CSV table of C-alpha atoms in Angstrom, one decimal:
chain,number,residue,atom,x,y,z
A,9,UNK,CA,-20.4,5.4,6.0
A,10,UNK,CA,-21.6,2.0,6.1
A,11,UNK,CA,-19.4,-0.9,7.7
A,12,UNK,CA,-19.5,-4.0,5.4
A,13,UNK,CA,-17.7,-7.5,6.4
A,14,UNK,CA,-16.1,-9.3,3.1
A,15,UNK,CA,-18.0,-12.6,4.2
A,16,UNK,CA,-20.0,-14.1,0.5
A,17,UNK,CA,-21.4,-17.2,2.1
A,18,UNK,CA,-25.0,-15.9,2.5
A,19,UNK,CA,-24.7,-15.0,-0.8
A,20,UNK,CA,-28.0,-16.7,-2.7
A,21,UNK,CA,-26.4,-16.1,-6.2
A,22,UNK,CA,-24.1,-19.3,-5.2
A,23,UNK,CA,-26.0,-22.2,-4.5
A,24,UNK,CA,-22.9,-24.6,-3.5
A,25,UNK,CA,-19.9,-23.1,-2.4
A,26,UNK,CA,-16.5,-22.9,-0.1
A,27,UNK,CA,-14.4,-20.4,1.4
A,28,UNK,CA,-10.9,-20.3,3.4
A,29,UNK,CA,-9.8,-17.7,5.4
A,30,UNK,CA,-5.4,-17.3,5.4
A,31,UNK,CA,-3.9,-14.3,7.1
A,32,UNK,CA,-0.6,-13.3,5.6
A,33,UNK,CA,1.9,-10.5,6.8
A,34,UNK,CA,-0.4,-7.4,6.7
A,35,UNK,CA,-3.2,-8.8,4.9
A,36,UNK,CA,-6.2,-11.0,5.4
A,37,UNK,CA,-7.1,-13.3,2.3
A,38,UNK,CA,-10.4,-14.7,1.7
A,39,UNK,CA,-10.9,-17.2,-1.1
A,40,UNK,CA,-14.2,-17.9,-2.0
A,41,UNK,CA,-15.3,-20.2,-4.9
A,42,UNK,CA,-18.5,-20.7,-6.4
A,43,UNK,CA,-19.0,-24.3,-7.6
A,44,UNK,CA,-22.5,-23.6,-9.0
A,45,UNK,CA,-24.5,-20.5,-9.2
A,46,UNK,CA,-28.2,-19.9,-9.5
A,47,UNK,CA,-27.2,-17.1,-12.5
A,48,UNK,CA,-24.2,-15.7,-13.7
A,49,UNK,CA,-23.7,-12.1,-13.1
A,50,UNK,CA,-22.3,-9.7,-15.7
A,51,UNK,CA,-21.5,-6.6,-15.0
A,52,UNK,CA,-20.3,-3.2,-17.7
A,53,UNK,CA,-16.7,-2.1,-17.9
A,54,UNK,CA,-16.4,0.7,-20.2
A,55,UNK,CA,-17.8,0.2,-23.3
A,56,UNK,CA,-17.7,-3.6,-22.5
A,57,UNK,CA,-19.9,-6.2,-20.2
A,58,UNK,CA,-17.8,-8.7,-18.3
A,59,UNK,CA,-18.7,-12.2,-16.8
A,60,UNK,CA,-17.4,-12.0,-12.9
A,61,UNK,CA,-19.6,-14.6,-11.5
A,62,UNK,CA,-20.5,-18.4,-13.2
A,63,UNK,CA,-20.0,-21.9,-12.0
A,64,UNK,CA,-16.5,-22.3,-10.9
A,65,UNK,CA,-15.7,-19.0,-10.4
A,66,UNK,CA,-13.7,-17.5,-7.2
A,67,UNK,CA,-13.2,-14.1,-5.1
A,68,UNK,CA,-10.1,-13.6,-3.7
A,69,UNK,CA,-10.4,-10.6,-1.2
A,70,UNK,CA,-6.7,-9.1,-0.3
A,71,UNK,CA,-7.6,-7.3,2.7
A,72,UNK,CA,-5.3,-5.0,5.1
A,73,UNK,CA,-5.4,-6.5,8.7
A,74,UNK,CA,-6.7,-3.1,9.8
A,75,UNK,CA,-5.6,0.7,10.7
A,76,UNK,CA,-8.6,0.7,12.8
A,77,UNK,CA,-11.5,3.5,12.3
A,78,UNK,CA,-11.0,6.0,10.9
A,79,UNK,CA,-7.7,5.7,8.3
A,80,UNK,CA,-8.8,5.8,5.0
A,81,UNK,CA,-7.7,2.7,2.9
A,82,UNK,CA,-8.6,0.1,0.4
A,83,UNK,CA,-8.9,-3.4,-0.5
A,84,UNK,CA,-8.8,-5.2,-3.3
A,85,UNK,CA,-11.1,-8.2,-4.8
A,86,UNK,CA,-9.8,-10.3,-7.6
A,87,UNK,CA,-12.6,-11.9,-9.9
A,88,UNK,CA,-11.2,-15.4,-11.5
A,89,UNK,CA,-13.0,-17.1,-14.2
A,90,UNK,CA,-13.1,-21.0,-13.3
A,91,UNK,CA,-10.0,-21.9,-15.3
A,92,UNK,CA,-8.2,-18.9,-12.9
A,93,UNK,CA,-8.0,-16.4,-15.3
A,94,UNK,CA,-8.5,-12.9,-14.1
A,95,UNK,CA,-11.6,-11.1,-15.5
A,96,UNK,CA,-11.9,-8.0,-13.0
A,97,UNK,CA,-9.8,-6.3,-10.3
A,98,UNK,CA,-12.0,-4.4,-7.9
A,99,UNK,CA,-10.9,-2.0,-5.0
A,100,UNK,CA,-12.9,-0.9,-2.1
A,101,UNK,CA,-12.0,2.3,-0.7
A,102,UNK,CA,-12.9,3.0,2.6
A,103,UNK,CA,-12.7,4.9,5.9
A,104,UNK,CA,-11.2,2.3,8.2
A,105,UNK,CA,-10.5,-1.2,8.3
A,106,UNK,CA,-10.3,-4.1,10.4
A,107,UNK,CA,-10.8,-7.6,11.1
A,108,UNK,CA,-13.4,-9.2,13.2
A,109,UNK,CA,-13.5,-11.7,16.1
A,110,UNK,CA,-14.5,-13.8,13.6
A,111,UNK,CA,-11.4,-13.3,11.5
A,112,UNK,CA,-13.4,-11.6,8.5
A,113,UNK,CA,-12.2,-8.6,7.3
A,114,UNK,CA,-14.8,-5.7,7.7
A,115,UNK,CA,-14.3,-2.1,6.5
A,116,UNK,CA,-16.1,1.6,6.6
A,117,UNK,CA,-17.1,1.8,2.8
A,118,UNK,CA,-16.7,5.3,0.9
A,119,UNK,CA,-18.6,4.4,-1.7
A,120,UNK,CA,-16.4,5.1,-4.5
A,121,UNK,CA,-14.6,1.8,-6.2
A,122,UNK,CA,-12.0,1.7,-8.6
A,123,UNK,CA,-12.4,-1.1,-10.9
A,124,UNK,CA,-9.2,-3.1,-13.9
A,125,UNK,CA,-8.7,-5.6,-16.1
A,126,UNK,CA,-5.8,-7.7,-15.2
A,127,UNK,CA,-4.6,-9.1,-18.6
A,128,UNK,CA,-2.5,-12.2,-18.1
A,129,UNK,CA,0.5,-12.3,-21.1
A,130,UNK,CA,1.9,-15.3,-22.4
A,131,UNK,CA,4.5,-15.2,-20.0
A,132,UNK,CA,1.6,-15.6,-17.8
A,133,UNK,CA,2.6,-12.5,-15.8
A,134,UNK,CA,-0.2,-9.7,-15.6
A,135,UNK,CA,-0.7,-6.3,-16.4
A,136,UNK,CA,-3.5,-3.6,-15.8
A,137,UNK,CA,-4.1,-2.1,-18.6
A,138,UNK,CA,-7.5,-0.2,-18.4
A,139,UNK,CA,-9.1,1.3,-15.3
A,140,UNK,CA,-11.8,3.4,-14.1
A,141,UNK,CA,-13.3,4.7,-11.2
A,142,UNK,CA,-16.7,3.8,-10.0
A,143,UNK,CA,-20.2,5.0,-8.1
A,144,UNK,CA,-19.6,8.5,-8.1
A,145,UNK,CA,-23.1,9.3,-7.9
A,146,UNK,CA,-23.0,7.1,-4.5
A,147,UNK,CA,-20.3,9.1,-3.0
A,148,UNK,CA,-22.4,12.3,-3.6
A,149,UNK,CA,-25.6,10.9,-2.3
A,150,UNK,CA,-23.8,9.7,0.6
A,151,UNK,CA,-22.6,13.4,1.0
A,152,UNK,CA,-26.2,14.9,0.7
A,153,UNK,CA,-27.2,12.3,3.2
A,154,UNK,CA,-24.2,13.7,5.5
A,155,UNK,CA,-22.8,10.2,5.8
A,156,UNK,CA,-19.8,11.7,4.5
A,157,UNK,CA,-18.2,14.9,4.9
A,158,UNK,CA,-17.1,17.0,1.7
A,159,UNK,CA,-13.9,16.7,2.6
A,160,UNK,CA,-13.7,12.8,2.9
A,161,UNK,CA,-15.6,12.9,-0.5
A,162,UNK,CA,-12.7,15.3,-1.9
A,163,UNK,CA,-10.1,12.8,-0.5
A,164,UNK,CA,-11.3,9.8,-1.4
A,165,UNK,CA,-11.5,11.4,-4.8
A,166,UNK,CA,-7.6,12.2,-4.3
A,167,UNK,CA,-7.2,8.4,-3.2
A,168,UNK,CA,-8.7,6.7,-6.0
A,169,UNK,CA,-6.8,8.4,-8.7
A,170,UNK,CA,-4.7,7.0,-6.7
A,171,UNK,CA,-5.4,4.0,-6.9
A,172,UNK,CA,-6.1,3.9,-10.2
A,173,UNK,CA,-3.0,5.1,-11.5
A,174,UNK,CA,-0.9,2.9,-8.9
A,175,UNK,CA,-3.1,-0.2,-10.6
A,176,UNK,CA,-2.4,1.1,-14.6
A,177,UNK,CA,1.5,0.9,-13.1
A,178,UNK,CA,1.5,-2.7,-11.7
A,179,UNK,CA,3.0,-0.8,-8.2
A,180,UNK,CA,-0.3,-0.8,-6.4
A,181,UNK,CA,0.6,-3.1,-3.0
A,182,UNK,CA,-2.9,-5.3,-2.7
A,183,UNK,CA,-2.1,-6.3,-6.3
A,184,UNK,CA,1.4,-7.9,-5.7
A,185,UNK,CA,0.4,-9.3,-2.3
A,186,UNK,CA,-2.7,-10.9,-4.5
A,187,UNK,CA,0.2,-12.1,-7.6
A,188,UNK,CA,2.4,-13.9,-4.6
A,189,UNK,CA,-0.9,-15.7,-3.3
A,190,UNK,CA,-2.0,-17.1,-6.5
A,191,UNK,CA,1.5,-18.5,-6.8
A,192,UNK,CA,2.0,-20.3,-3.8
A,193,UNK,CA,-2.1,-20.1,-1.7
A,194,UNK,CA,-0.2,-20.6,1.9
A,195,UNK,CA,-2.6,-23.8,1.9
C-alpha cells in the first residue's frame, strides 16, 4: 500500500487556487477550488467522458478523522463544476486512515476506487444513479508486487460492492456528511 495525503495545492494542473481545511464530527473536509487551470482534465465514465477539472471548479474531500492503520475504509471526493453542480463522486478505499499534524487527511490506498454520478433533480436534491468500480488491474499489480495480500485484495473487493451499492441507494455515510456541507460550509 501506498500512503497518500489528500493535499491538491502542488497540484500544477491549477495555476491559481485556494483551499480550506474544516473538521466536522467524524470527518475532515477539504475544499479546494481551482480558479484557473493550465488544462481541463476529462476523464471516461462508462461509455461517457466527463469534465472534473476547468476554471472554477472545486474538490471537496469528506474524509474520516482516522481508525488508524490498518482498518480498512474509504473516503469520498466530490467533483463540482464551477456553477456547483456535481459532475463525479469518487471514493478511495483504503487500508487505514488518519490525519496529519498538519491537519490533512492521509490514507493507506488499496487501489481499487469506486466512482458515481450524483444527478441533482429539480428539487435540487441528488441521487446516484450509475456507479462503477475502478483500477482493478491496479489492485492485482499491487498483489503481484505483494503490496497487498490476496486477502485484502478479496476484501476490498467485498468493500467496494459495498460501496457501490450503498452509493446507487443514497445510504452511503461520506455522501450525506458531503449533502449537509454543501448546505451550510461551517465557514
Amino acid at each position: 500500500m501506498k500512503r497518500k495525503v489528500f493535499d491538491l495545492r502542488p497540484w500544477s494542473r491549477a495555476v491559481r487556487h485556494s483551499q480550506s481545511v474544516v473538521r466536522v464530527l467524524g470527518h475532515v473536509i477539504v475544499d479546494f477550488t481551482a480558479h484557473e487551470v493550465a488544462r481541463p482534465q476529462d476523464v471516461p465514465f462508462g461509455d461517457q467522458t466527463v469534465r472534473i477539472l476547468d476554471h472554477g471548479f472545486r474538490w471537496v474531500r469528506v474524509h474520516p478523522t482516522g481508525s488508524g492503520e490498518g482498518v480498512p475504509g474509504s473516503a469520498l471526493s466530490a467533483m463540482l463544476d464551477g456553477s456547483g453542480l456535481p459532475r463525479q463522486l469518487y471514493v478511495d478505499l483504503h487500508g487505514g486512515e488518519g490525519v496529519g499534524e498538519n491537519g490533512l487527511p492521509w490514507h493507506d490506498d488499496l487501489y481499487l476506487d469506486v466512482i458515481g454520478n450524483w444527478v441533482v433533480g429539480e428539487t435540487g436534491h441528488g441521487r446516484v444513479t450509475e456507479a462503477h468500480i475502478i483500477d482493478g488491474e491496479d489492485l492485482q499489480a499491487a498483489v503481484a508486487a505483494e503490496l497487498v495480500t490476496e486477502a485484502q485484495a478479496e476484501a476490498t473487493w467485498t468493500h467496494a460492492r459495498q460501496i457501490r451499492a450503498e452509493l446507487l441507494a443514497g445510504t452511503y455515510a461520506p455522501l450525506m456528511v458531503l449533502r449537509r456541507y454543501l448546505e451550510d460550509p461551517y465557514t
